mmCIF file of C-alpha atoms and ligand atoms in Angstrom:
data_model
loop_
_atom_site.group_PDB
_atom_site.id
_atom_site.type_symbol
_atom_site.label_atom_id
_atom_site.label_comp_id
_atom_site.label_asym_id
_atom_site.label_seq_id
_atom_site.Cartn_x
_atom_site.Cartn_y
_atom_site.Cartn_z
ATOM 1 C CA MET A 1 0.000 0.000 0.000
ATOM 2 C CA GLY A 2 1.762 3.194 -1.153
ATOM 3 C CA TRP A 3 1.172 6.478 0.571
ATOM 4 C CA LEU A 4 2.157 9.895 -0.718
ATOM 5 C CA VAL A 5 2.122 13.074 1.329
ATOM 6 C CA THR A 6 2.536 15.929 -1.126
ATOM 7 C CA TYR A 7 2.284 19.645 -0.588
ATOM 8 C CA ASP A 8 2.929 23.081 -1.927
ATOM 9 C CA SER A 9 4.059 25.937 0.264
ATOM 10 C CA VAL A 10 4.967 29.542 -0.416
ATOM 11 C CA TYR A 11 6.474 30.491 2.959
ATOM 12 C CA GLY A 12 7.102 27.116 4.592
ATOM 13 C CA ALA A 13 4.115 26.587 6.880
ATOM 14 C CA THR A 14 2.476 23.938 4.716
ATOM 15 C CA THR A 15 5.807 22.162 4.334
ATOM 16 C CA ALA A 16 6.044 21.998 8.128
ATOM 17 C CA ALA A 17 2.470 20.680 8.368
ATOM 18 C CA ALA A 18 3.208 17.998 5.746
ATOM 19 C CA MET A 19 6.288 16.909 7.683
ATOM 20 C CA HIS A 20 4.215 16.527 10.853
ATOM 21 C CA ILE A 21 1.702 14.443 8.918
ATOM 22 C CA ALA A 22 4.361 12.150 7.443
ATOM 23 C CA GLU A 23 5.950 11.721 10.876
ATOM 24 C CA ALA A 24 2.625 10.960 12.537
ATOM 25 C CA LEU A 25 1.878 8.369 9.846
ATOM 26 C CA ALA A 26 5.325 6.823 10.342
ATOM 27 C CA GLU A 27 4.564 6.512 14.062
ATOM 28 C CA GLN A 28 1.517 4.459 13.023
ATOM 29 C CA GLY A 29 3.726 2.213 10.895
ATOM 30 C CA ILE A 30 2.827 3.919 7.606
ATOM 31 C CA GLU A 31 5.915 4.948 5.655
ATOM 32 C CA ALA A 32 4.606 7.643 3.347
ATOM 33 C CA ASP A 33 6.697 9.279 0.651
ATOM 34 C CA LEU A 34 6.932 12.994 1.370
ATOM 35 C CA HIS A 35 7.305 15.160 -1.746
ATOM 36 C CA PRO A 36 6.753 18.749 -2.808
ATOM 37 C CA ILE A 37 3.909 19.005 -5.302
ATOM 38 C CA GLY A 38 4.716 17.878 -8.812
ATOM 39 C CA VAL A 39 5.329 14.135 -8.483
ATOM 40 C CA GLU A 40 5.220 12.986 -12.093
ATOM 41 C CA ASP A 41 3.819 9.498 -11.656
ATOM 42 C CA ILE A 42 1.323 8.748 -8.912
ATOM 43 C CA SER A 43 0.310 5.342 -10.218
ATOM 44 C CA ASN A 44 2.102 3.491 -7.407
ATOM 45 C CA TYR A 45 0.190 5.306 -4.675
ATOM 46 C CA ASP A 46 -3.128 4.186 -3.271
ATOM 47 C CA ALA A 47 -3.467 6.920 -0.672
ATOM 48 C CA ILE A 48 -2.600 10.554 -1.268
ATOM 49 C CA VAL A 49 -2.578 13.290 1.340
ATOM 50 C CA LEU A 50 -2.335 16.650 -0.403
ATOM 51 C CA GLY A 51 -1.736 20.009 1.250
ATOM 52 C CA SER A 52 -1.835 23.615 0.123
ATOM 53 C CA PRO A 53 -1.781 26.998 1.754
ATOM 54 C CA ILE A 54 -4.856 29.106 1.117
ATOM 55 C CA HIS A 55 -3.754 32.194 -0.758
ATOM 56 C CA MET A 56 -6.428 34.686 -1.742
ATOM 57 C CA GLY A 57 -9.111 32.131 -1.020
ATOM 58 C CA ARG A 58 -7.585 29.433 -3.218
ATOM 59 C CA CYS A 59 -5.035 26.657 -3.295
ATOM 60 C CA THR A 60 -1.778 27.408 -5.094
ATOM 61 C CA LYS A 61 -1.341 27.253 -8.848
ATOM 62 C CA ALA A 62 0.974 24.244 -8.572
ATOM 63 C CA VAL A 63 -1.661 22.311 -6.613
ATOM 64 C CA LYS A 64 -4.267 23.259 -9.184
ATOM 65 C CA GLN A 65 -2.001 21.996 -11.974
ATOM 66 C CA PHE A 66 -1.331 18.743 -10.127
ATOM 67 C CA LEU A 67 -5.052 18.142 -9.639
ATOM 68 C CA LYS A 68 -5.760 18.919 -13.271
ATOM 69 C CA LYS A 69 -3.012 16.654 -14.552
ATOM 70 C CA ASN A 70 -4.017 13.750 -12.293
ATOM 71 C CA ARG A 71 -7.773 14.241 -12.400
ATOM 72 C CA MET A 72 -8.561 10.768 -13.721
ATOM 73 C CA ALA A 73 -5.957 8.945 -11.639
ATOM 74 C CA LEU A 74 -7.168 10.576 -8.444
ATOM 75 C CA THR A 75 -10.686 9.226 -8.843
ATOM 76 C CA SER A 76 -9.430 5.712 -8.126
ATOM 77 C CA LYS A 77 -7.381 6.659 -5.053
ATOM 78 C CA GLN A 78 -8.029 7.449 -1.450
ATOM 79 C CA VAL A 79 -7.396 11.155 -1.058
ATOM 80 C CA ALA A 80 -7.295 13.519 1.881
ATOM 81 C CA PHE A 81 -6.677 17.249 1.666
ATOM 82 C CA PHE A 82 -5.317 19.714 4.156
ATOM 83 C CA PHE A 83 -4.898 23.454 4.061
ATOM 84 C CA THR A 84 -3.034 25.971 6.144
ATOM 85 C CA CYS A 85 -4.573 29.404 6.424
ATOM 86 C CA MET A 86 -5.074 32.282 8.836
ATOM 87 C CA SER A 87 -8.829 32.716 8.906
ATOM 88 C CA VAL A 88 -11.744 30.375 8.373
ATOM 89 C CA PHE A 89 -15.328 30.611 9.503
ATOM 90 C CA SER A 90 -16.697 27.109 9.632
ATOM 91 C CA LYS A 91 -19.987 26.803 11.416
ATOM 92 C CA GLU A 92 -22.336 26.708 8.477
ATOM 93 C CA TYR A 93 -20.667 24.012 6.346
ATOM 94 C CA ARG A 94 -22.248 20.596 5.886
ATOM 95 C CA SER A 95 -19.981 18.019 4.318
ATOM 96 C CA SER A 96 -20.296 14.499 3.044
ATOM 97 C CA PHE A 97 -16.788 13.722 4.330
ATOM 98 C CA PRO A 98 -15.093 14.197 7.714
ATOM 99 C CA LEU A 99 -14.159 17.864 7.953
ATOM 100 C CA TYR A 100 -11.684 18.963 10.562
ATOM 101 C CA VAL A 101 -11.213 22.627 11.444
ATOM 102 C CA ASP A 102 -8.387 23.584 13.772
ATOM 103 C CA PRO A 103 -10.073 24.409 17.087
ATOM 104 C CA SER A 104 -8.080 27.619 17.403
ATOM 105 C CA PHE A 105 -10.306 29.088 14.677
ATOM 106 C CA ASP A 106 -13.275 28.712 16.982
ATOM 107 C CA ASP A 107 -12.033 31.063 19.667
ATOM 108 C CA PRO A 108 -15.219 32.552 21.173
ATOM 109 C CA ASN A 109 -13.273 35.797 21.714
ATOM 110 C CA ARG A 110 -12.205 36.066 18.082
ATOM 111 C CA PRO A 111 -12.523 39.706 17.102
ATOM 112 C CA PRO A 112 -15.334 40.460 14.661
ATOM 113 C CA ALA A 113 -14.583 41.200 11.015
ATOM 114 C CA ARG A 114 -14.376 44.874 10.102
ATOM 115 C CA LEU A 115 -15.385 44.192 6.515
ATOM 116 C CA ARG A 116 -18.246 41.787 6.042
ATOM 117 C CA PHE A 117 -17.304 40.653 2.540
ATOM 118 C CA MET A 118 -13.901 39.523 3.795
ATOM 119 C CA ALA A 119 -15.545 37.332 6.428
ATOM 120 C CA ASP A 120 -17.775 35.895 3.689
ATOM 121 C CA ASN A 121 -14.680 35.084 1.597
ATOM 122 C CA HIS A 122 -12.983 33.288 4.474
ATOM 123 C CA THR A 123 -15.420 30.485 5.087
ATOM 124 C CA VAL A 124 -15.077 26.732 4.657
ATOM 125 C CA SER A 125 -17.764 26.827 1.997
ATOM 126 C CA TYR A 126 -16.020 29.601 0.069
ATOM 127 C CA TYR A 127 -12.690 27.786 0.104
ATOM 128 C CA LEU A 128 -14.131 24.362 -0.669
ATOM 129 C CA ASN A 129 -16.482 25.552 -3.383
ATOM 130 C CA GLN A 130 -13.420 26.731 -5.257
ATOM 131 C CA PHE A 131 -11.294 23.748 -4.414
ATOM 132 C CA LEU A 132 -13.651 20.828 -4.903
ATOM 133 C CA LYS A 133 -14.365 21.936 -8.469
ATOM 134 C CA LEU A 134 -10.765 20.945 -9.171
ATOM 135 C CA THR A 135 -11.278 17.368 -8.022
ATOM 136 C CA PRO A 136 -14.425 16.133 -9.752
ATOM 137 C CA GLY A 137 -15.056 12.446 -9.210
ATOM 138 C CA SER A 138 -12.777 12.028 -6.240
ATOM 139 C CA GLN A 139 -14.378 11.508 -2.854
ATOM 140 C CA PRO A 140 -12.085 12.906 -0.181
ATOM 141 C CA VAL A 141 -11.725 10.683 2.831
ATOM 142 C CA ALA A 142 -11.026 13.731 4.977
ATOM 143 C CA ILE A 143 -10.338 17.452 4.701
ATOM 144 C CA ALA A 144 -8.629 19.620 7.294
ATOM 145 C CA PHE A 145 -7.980 23.314 7.801
ATOM 146 C CA PHE A 146 -5.036 24.077 10.054
ATOM 147 C CA ARG A 147 -4.083 27.461 11.370
ATOM 148 C CA GLY A 148 -0.818 28.357 9.698
ATOM 149 C CA ARG A 149 1.911 30.878 9.986
ATOM 150 C CA LEU A 150 2.240 34.479 8.939
ATOM 151 C CA ARG A 151 5.429 36.467 9.187
ATOM 152 C CA MET A 152 4.760 39.842 7.644
ATOM 153 C CA ALA A 153 8.448 40.737 7.606
ATOM 154 C CA ASP A 154 9.213 37.722 5.376
ATOM 155 C CA LEU A 155 6.514 38.415 2.778
ATOM 156 C CA LYS A 156 7.316 39.859 -0.590
ATOM 157 C CA LEU A 157 6.003 43.389 -0.976
ATOM 158 C CA ILE A 158 2.782 42.638 -2.846
ATOM 159 C CA HIS A 159 1.882 39.926 -0.338
ATOM 160 C CA ARG A 160 2.701 42.227 2.567
ATOM 161 C CA LEU A 161 0.334 44.860 1.205
ATOM 162 C CA LEU A 162 -2.438 42.323 0.671
ATOM 163 C CA MET A 163 -1.996 40.891 4.140
ATOM 164 C CA ARG A 164 -1.942 44.348 5.695
ATOM 165 C CA PHE A 165 -5.401 44.804 4.213
ATOM 166 C CA ALA A 166 -6.475 41.329 5.376
ATOM 167 C CA LYS A 167 -5.286 42.128 8.899
ATOM 168 C CA PHE A 168 -7.289 45.326 8.908
ATOM 169 C CA ALA A 169 -10.434 43.603 7.592
ATOM 170 C CA LEU A 170 -10.093 40.534 9.807
ATOM 171 C CA PRO A 171 -8.357 41.458 13.066
ATOM 172 C CA GLU A 172 -8.008 37.768 13.936
ATOM 173 C CA VAL A 173 -5.327 37.547 11.222
ATOM 174 C CA GLN A 174 -2.204 38.012 13.292
ATOM 175 C CA ASP A 175 1.485 37.810 12.752
ATOM 176 C CA GLY A 176 2.828 34.629 14.244
ATOM 177 C CA ASP A 177 3.305 30.893 14.042
ATOM 178 C CA PHE A 178 0.015 29.198 14.888
ATOM 179 C CA LEU A 179 0.826 25.762 13.474
ATOM 180 C CA ASN A 180 -0.125 23.318 16.153
ATOM 181 C CA PRO A 181 1.803 20.042 15.724
ATOM 182 C CA THR A 182 -0.490 18.203 18.138
ATOM 183 C CA VAL A 183 -3.597 19.158 16.196
ATOM 184 C CA ILE A 184 -1.962 18.237 12.878
ATOM 185 C CA ARG A 185 -0.608 14.926 14.122
ATOM 186 C CA THR A 186 -3.916 13.939 15.678
ATOM 187 C CA TRP A 187 -5.648 14.513 12.351
ATOM 188 C CA ALA A 188 -2.942 12.524 10.544
ATOM 189 C CA GLN A 189 -3.419 9.604 12.936
ATOM 190 C CA SER A 190 -7.108 9.564 12.055
ATOM 191 C CA LEU A 191 -6.143 8.849 8.431
ATOM 192 C CA GLN A 192 -4.485 5.532 9.104
ATOM 193 C CA GLY A 193 -7.537 3.509 8.101
ATOM 194 C CA MET A 194 -7.978 5.362 4.845
ATOM 195 C CA ALA A 195 -6.137 2.957 2.608
ATOM 196 C CA SER A 196 -6.809 -0.306 4.387
HETATM 197 C C1 FMN B 1 -0.674 36.564 -0.395
HETATM 198 C C2 FMN B 1 -1.307 35.801 0.728
HETATM 199 C C3 FMN B 1 -2.670 35.521 0.661
HETATM 200 C C4 FMN B 1 -3.292 34.825 1.701
HETATM 201 N N1 FMN B 1 -4.634 34.572 1.602
HETATM 202 C C5 FMN B 1 -5.242 33.931 2.624
HETATM 203 C C6 FMN B 1 -6.637 33.683 2.571
HETATM 204 O O1 FMN B 1 -7.323 33.970 1.592
HETATM 205 N N2 FMN B 1 -7.210 33.090 3.651
HETATM 206 C C7 FMN B 1 -6.487 32.734 4.746
HETATM 207 O O2 FMN B 1 -7.063 32.227 5.698
HETATM 208 N N3 FMN B 1 -5.158 32.908 4.802
HETATM 209 C C8 FMN B 1 -4.533 33.510 3.770
HETATM 210 N N4 FMN B 1 -3.176 33.715 3.828
HETATM 211 C C9 FMN B 1 -2.405 33.166 4.953
HETATM 212 C C10 FMN B 1 -1.748 31.849 4.563
HETATM 213 O O3 FMN B 1 -2.696 30.920 4.152
HETATM 214 C C11 FMN B 1 -0.974 31.274 5.744
HETATM 215 O O4 FMN B 1 -0.016 32.206 6.141
HETATM 216 C C12 FMN B 1 -0.349 29.934 5.399
HETATM 217 O O5 FMN B 1 -0.010 29.247 6.586
HETATM 218 C C13 FMN B 1 0.876 30.102 4.531
HETATM 219 O O6 FMN B 1 1.357 28.855 4.151
HETATM 220 P P1 FMN B 1 2.779 28.688 3.460
HETATM 221 O O7 FMN B 1 3.782 29.229 4.451
HETATM 222 O O8 FMN B 1 2.895 27.217 3.267
HETATM 223 O O9 FMN B 1 2.752 29.456 2.198
HETATM 224 C C14 FMN B 1 -2.534 34.378 2.812
HETATM 225 C C15 FMN B 1 -1.158 34.655 2.861
HETATM 226 C C16 FMN B 1 -0.542 35.342 1.843
HETATM 227 C C17 FMN B 1 0.927 35.616 1.925
#
């Protein structure tokens, strides 16, 4: 049974999450291959765990290309998706698959959005409506949203400007490393039955 954990990452947070997932699987006796997005031939894998950061409400271009290229192949595999992001409103979403949302997004003291449309664009349904169109025919075994990492000082200028606006609109978007290895590993452990 071949497992692949593959990911794209712009600033490293999703790479770190993928490494936690691969390690947690290894602790369960599952030796997954860990690769940046772009693996040419996925035919040897039965189970694929794919991660992307959410940038401007969407997965990255490289993830999109991978999904497009492997659209047919993915329909016959067990797939799970994970995302790292800084803001997600989750309450309203009903899914036909196990959906996991990092509990730190559900802070009852989370500050309210200053701009309503930005809150509306940072929901599970908004993100998944975009994303699931890219994977027609595949039935995800699980999907997770993890709180990621934002270091304004490291961002390239255009990203820094965009995120300055996002921080104004959604005060919960904060500078800092919010990746929670325990949360990520616990989710990864729940995947162990996915390819049995
Ligand atoms: C240009 C840019 C756009 C972003 N857009 C979103 C977004 O739409 N929603 C969100 O929750 N987080 C957004 N983020 C935050 C990232 O998803 C978060 O920092 C993530 O952990 C980054 O992962 P990476 O380090 O693997 O690239 C954005 C970050 C950047 C730099």
